[in-house]
PDB file of C-alpha atoms in Angstrom:
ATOM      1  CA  UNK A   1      -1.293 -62.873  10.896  1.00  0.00           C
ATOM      2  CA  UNK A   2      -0.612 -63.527  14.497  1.00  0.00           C
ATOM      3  CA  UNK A   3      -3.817 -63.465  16.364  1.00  0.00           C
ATOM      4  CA  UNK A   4      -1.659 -62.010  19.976  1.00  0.00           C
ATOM      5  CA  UNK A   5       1.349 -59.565  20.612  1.00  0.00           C
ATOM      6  CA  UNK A   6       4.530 -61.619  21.001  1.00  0.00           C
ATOM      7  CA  UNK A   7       4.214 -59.996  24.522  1.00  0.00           C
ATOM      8  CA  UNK A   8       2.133 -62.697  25.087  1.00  0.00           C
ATOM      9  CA  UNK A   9       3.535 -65.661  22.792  1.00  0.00           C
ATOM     10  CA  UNK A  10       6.161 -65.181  19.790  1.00  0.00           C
ATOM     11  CA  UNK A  11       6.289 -66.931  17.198  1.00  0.00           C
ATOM     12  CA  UNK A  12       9.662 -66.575  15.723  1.00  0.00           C
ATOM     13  CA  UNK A  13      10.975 -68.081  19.225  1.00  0.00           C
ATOM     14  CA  UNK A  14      11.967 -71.941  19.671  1.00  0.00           C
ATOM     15  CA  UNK A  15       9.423 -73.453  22.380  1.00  0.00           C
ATOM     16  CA  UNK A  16      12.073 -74.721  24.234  1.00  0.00           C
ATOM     17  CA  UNK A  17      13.788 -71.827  25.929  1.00  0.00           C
ATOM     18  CA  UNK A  18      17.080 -73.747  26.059  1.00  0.00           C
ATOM     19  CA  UNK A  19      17.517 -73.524  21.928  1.00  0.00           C
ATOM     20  CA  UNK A  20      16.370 -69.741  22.271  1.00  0.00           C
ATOM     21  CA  UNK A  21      19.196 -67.297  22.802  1.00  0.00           C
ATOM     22  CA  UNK A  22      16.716 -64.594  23.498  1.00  0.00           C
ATOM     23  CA  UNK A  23      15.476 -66.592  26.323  1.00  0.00           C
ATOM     24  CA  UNK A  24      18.674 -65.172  28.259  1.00  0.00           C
ATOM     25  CA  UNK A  25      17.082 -61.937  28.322  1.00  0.00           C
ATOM     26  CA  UNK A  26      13.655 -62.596  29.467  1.00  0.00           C
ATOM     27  CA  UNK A  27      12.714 -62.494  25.381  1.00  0.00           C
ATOM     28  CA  UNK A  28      11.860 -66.552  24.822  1.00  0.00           C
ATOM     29  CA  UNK A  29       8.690 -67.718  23.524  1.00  0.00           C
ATOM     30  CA  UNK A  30       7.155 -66.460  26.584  1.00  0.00           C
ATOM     31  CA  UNK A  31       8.420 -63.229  27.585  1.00  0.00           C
ATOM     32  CA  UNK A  32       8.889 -62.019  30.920  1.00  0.00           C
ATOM     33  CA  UNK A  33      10.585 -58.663  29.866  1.00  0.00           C
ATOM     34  CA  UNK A  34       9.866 -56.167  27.433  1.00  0.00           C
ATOM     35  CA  UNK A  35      12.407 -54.189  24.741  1.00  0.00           C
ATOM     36  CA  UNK A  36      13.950 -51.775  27.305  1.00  0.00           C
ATOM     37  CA  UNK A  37      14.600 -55.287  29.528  1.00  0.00           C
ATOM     38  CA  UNK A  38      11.485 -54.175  32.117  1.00  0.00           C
ATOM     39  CA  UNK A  39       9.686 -56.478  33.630  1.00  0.00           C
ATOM     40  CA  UNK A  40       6.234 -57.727  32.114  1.00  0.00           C
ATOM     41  CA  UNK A  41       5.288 -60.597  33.979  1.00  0.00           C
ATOM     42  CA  UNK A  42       6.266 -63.141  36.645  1.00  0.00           C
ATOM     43  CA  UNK A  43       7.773 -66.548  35.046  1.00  0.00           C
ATOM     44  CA  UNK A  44       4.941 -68.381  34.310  1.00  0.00           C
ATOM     45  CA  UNK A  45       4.082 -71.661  35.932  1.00  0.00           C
ATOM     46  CA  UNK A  46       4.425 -75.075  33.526  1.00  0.00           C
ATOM     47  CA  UNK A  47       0.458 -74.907  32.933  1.00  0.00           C
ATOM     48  CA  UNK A  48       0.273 -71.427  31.956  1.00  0.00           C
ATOM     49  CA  UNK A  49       2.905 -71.475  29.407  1.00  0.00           C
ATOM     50  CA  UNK A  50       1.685 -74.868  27.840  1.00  0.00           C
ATOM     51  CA  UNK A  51      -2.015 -73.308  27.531  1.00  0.00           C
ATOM     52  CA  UNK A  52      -0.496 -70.304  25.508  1.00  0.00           C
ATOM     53  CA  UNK A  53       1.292 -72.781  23.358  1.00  0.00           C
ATOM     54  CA  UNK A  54      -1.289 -75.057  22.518  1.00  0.00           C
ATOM     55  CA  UNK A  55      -3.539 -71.501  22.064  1.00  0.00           C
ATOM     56  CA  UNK A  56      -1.388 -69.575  20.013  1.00  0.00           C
ATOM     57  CA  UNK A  57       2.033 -70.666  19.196  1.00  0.00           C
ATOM     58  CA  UNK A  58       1.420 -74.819  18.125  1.00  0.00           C
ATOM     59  CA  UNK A  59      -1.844 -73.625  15.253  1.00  0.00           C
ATOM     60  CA  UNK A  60       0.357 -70.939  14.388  1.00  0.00           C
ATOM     61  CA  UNK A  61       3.341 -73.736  13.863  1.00  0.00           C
ATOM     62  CA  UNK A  62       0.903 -76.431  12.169  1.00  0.00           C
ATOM     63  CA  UNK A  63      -0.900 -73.855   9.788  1.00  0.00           C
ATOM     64  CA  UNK A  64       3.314 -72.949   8.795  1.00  0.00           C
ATOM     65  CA  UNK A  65       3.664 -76.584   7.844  1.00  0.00           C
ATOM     66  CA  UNK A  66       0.841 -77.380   6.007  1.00  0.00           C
ATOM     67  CA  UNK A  67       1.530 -74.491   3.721  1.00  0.00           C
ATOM     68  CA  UNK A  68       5.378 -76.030   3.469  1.00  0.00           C
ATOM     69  CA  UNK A  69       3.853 -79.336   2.657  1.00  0.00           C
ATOM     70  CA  UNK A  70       1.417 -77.908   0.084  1.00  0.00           C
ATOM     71  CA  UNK A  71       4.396 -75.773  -1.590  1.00  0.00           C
ATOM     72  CA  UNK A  72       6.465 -79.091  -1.354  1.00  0.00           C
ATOM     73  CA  UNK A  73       3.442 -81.395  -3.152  1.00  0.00           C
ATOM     74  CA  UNK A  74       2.945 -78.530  -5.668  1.00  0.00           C
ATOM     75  CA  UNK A  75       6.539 -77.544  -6.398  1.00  0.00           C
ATOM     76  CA  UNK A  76       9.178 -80.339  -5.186  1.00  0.00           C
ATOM     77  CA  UNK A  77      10.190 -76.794  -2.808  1.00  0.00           C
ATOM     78  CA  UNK A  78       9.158 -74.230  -0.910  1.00  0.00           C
ATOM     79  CA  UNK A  79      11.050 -70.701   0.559  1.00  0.00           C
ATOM     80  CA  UNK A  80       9.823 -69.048   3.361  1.00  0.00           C
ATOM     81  CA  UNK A  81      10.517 -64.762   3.352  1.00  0.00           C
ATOM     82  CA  UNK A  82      10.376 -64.415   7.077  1.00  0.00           C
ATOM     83  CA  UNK A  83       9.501 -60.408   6.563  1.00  0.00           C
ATOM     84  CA  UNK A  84      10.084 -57.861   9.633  1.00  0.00           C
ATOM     85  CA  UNK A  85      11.460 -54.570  10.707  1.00  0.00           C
ATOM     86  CA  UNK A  86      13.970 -53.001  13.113  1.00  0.00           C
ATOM     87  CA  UNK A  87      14.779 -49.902  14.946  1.00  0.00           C
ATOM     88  CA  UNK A  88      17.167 -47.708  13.448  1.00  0.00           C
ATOM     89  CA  UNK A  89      18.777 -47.529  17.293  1.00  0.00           C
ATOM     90  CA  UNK A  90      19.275 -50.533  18.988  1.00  0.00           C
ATOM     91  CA  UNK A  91      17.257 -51.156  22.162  1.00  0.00           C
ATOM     92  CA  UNK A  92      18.182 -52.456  25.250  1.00  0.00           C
ATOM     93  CA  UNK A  93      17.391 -55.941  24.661  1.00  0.00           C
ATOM     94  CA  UNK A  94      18.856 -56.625  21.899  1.00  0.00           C
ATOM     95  CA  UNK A  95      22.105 -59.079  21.829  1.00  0.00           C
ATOM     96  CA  UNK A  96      23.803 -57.085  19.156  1.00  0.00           C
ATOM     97  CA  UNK A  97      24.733 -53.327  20.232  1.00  0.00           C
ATOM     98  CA  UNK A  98      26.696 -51.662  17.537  1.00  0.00           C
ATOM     99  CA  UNK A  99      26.252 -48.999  15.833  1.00  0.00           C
ATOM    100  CA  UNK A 100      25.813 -49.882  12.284  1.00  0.00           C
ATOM    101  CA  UNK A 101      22.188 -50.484  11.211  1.00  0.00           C
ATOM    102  CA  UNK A 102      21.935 -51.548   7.564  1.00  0.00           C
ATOM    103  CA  UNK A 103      19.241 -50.938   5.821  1.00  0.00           C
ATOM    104  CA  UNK A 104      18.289 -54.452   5.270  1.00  0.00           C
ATOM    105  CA  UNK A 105      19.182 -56.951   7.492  1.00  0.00           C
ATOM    106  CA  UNK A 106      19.268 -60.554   5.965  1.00  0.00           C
ATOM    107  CA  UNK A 107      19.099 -63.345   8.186  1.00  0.00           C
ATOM    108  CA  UNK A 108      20.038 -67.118   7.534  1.00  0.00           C
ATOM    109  CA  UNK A 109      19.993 -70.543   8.681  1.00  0.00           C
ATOM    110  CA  UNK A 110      22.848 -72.638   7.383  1.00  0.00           C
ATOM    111  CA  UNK A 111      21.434 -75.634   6.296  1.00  0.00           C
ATOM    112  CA  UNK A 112      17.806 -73.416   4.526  1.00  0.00           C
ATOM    113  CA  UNK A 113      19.488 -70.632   3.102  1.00  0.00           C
ATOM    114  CA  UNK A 114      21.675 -71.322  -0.036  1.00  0.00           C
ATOM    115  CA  UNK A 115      24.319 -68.816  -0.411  1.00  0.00           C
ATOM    116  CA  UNK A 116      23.210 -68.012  -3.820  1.00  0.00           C
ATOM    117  CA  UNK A 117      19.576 -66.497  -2.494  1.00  0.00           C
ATOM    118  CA  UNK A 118      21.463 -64.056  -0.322  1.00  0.00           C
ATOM    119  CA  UNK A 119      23.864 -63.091  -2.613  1.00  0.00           C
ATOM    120  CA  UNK A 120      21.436 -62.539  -5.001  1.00  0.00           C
ATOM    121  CA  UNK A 121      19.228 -60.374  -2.893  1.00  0.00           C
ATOM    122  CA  UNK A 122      21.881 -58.724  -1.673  1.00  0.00           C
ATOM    123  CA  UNK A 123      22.801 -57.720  -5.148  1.00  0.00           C
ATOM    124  CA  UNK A 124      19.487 -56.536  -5.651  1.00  0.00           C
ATOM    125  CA  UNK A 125      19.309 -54.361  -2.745  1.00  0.00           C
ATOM    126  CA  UNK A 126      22.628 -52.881  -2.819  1.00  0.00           C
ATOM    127  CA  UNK A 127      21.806 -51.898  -6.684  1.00  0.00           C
ATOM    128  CA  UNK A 128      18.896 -49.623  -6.030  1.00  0.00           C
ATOM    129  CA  UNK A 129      20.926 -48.136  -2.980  1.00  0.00           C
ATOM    130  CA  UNK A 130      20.629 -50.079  -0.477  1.00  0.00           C
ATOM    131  CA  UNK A 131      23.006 -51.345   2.924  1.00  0.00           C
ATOM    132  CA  UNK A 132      22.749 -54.487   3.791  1.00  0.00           C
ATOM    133  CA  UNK A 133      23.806 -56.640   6.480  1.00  0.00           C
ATOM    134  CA  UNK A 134      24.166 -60.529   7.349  1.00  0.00           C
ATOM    135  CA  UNK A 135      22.579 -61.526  10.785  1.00  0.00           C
ATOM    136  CA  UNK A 136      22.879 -57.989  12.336  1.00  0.00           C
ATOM    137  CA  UNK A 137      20.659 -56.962  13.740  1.00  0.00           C
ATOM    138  CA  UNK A 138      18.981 -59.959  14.178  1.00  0.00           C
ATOM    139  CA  UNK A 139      19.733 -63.142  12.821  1.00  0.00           C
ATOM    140  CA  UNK A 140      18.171 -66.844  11.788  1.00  0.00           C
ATOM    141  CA  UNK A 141      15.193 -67.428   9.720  1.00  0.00           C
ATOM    142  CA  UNK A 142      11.797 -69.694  10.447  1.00  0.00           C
ATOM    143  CA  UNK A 143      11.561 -72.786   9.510  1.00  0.00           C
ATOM    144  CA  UNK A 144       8.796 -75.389  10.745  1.00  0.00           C
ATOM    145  CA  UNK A 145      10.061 -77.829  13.592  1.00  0.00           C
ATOM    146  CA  UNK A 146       9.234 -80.991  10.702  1.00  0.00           C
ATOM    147  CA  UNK A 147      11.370 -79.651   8.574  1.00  0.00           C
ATOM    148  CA  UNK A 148      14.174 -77.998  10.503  1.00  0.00           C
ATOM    149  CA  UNK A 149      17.993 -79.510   9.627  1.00  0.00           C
ATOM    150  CA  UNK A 150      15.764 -82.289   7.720  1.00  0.00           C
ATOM    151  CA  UNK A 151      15.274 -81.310   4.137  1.00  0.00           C
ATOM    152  CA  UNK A 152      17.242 -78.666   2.145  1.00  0.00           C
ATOM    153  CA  UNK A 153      13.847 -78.059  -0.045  1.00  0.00           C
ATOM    154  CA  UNK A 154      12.893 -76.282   2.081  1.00  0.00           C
ATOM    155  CA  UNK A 155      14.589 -72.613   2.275  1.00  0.00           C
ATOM    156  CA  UNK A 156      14.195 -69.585   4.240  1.00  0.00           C
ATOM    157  CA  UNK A 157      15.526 -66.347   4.101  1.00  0.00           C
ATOM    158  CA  UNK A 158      14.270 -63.487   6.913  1.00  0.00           C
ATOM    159  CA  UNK A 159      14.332 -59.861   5.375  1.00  0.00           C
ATOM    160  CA  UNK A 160      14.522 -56.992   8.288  1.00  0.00           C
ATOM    161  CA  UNK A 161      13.820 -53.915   6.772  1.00  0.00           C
ATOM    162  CA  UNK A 162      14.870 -50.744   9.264  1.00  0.00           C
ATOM    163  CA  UNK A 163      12.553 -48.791  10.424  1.00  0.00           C
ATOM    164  CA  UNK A 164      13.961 -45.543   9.000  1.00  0.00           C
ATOM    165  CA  UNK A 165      13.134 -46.363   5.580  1.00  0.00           C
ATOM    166  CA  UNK A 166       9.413 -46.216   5.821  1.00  0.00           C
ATOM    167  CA  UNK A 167       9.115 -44.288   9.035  1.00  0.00           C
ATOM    168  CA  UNK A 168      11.706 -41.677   8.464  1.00  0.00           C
TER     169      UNK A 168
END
């Protein structure tokens, strides 16, 4: 569990705003606008933003990677579920603005996700009823910096579950 809001620091964003495409809209690891695109704070200076990383977002990172490495001692592997949830509307912020909102959306990273672990939880999903949907609304999945486009043992697979399924 995150100890802040991502209002403040988020996780699931690259620290370096120039690999974040939600950076573009004021939504990088340090926001500056909120979902409907309002402001929330000024830009903050160099300091500021490296005290909320070494506060929040770098223990966050490490404690990620030692439980990689202790998946990878233990089983020769490890796969992240990167688990969240979306509005059944898109919001203002969001890069993607069509209309179709799966029920699940399933996003990858090409060199962690092997086709066959989407597929198969696809398969699984769209036999009890389910849509489903590849990188809409959201797309990528975590994986820790030491590991990133390194090492194919370790696979990640982020499950987005829409909001209208459990909120109605």
């Amino acid at each position: 569990m995150f100890p802040v809001s991502r209002l403040v620091v988020d996780p699931e964003r690259f620290s370096d705003d120039a690999q974040e495409p939600m950076s573009q809209v004021g939504m990088g690891v340090t926001y500056t606008r909120g979902s409907l695109r309002q402001p929330l704070r000024e830009q903050l200076t160099q300091g500021k933003r490296q005290e909320l990383l070494e506060r929040y977002y770098i223990p966050h990172h490490q404690k990620l990677t030692e439980a990689v490495e202790e998946s990878l001692l233990a089983n020769n592997h490890c796969l992240i579920i990167d688990g969240h949830s979306f509005p059944a509307l898109p919001l203002p912020y969001e890069l993607n603005q069509t209309a179709f909102r799966p029920d699940f959306c399933l996003g990858t990273e090409a060199f962690h996700t092997p086709e066959e672990l989407v597929a198969k939880v696809e398969k699984i999903l769209e036999s009890c009823g389910y849509s489903t949907a590849r990188e809409q609304s959201f797309s990528g999945s975590i994986v820790p910096m030491k590991h990133y486009l390194k090492y194919q043992r370790v696979q990640s697979l982020m499950i987005e579950i829409n909001h209208w399924l459990y909120l109605g």
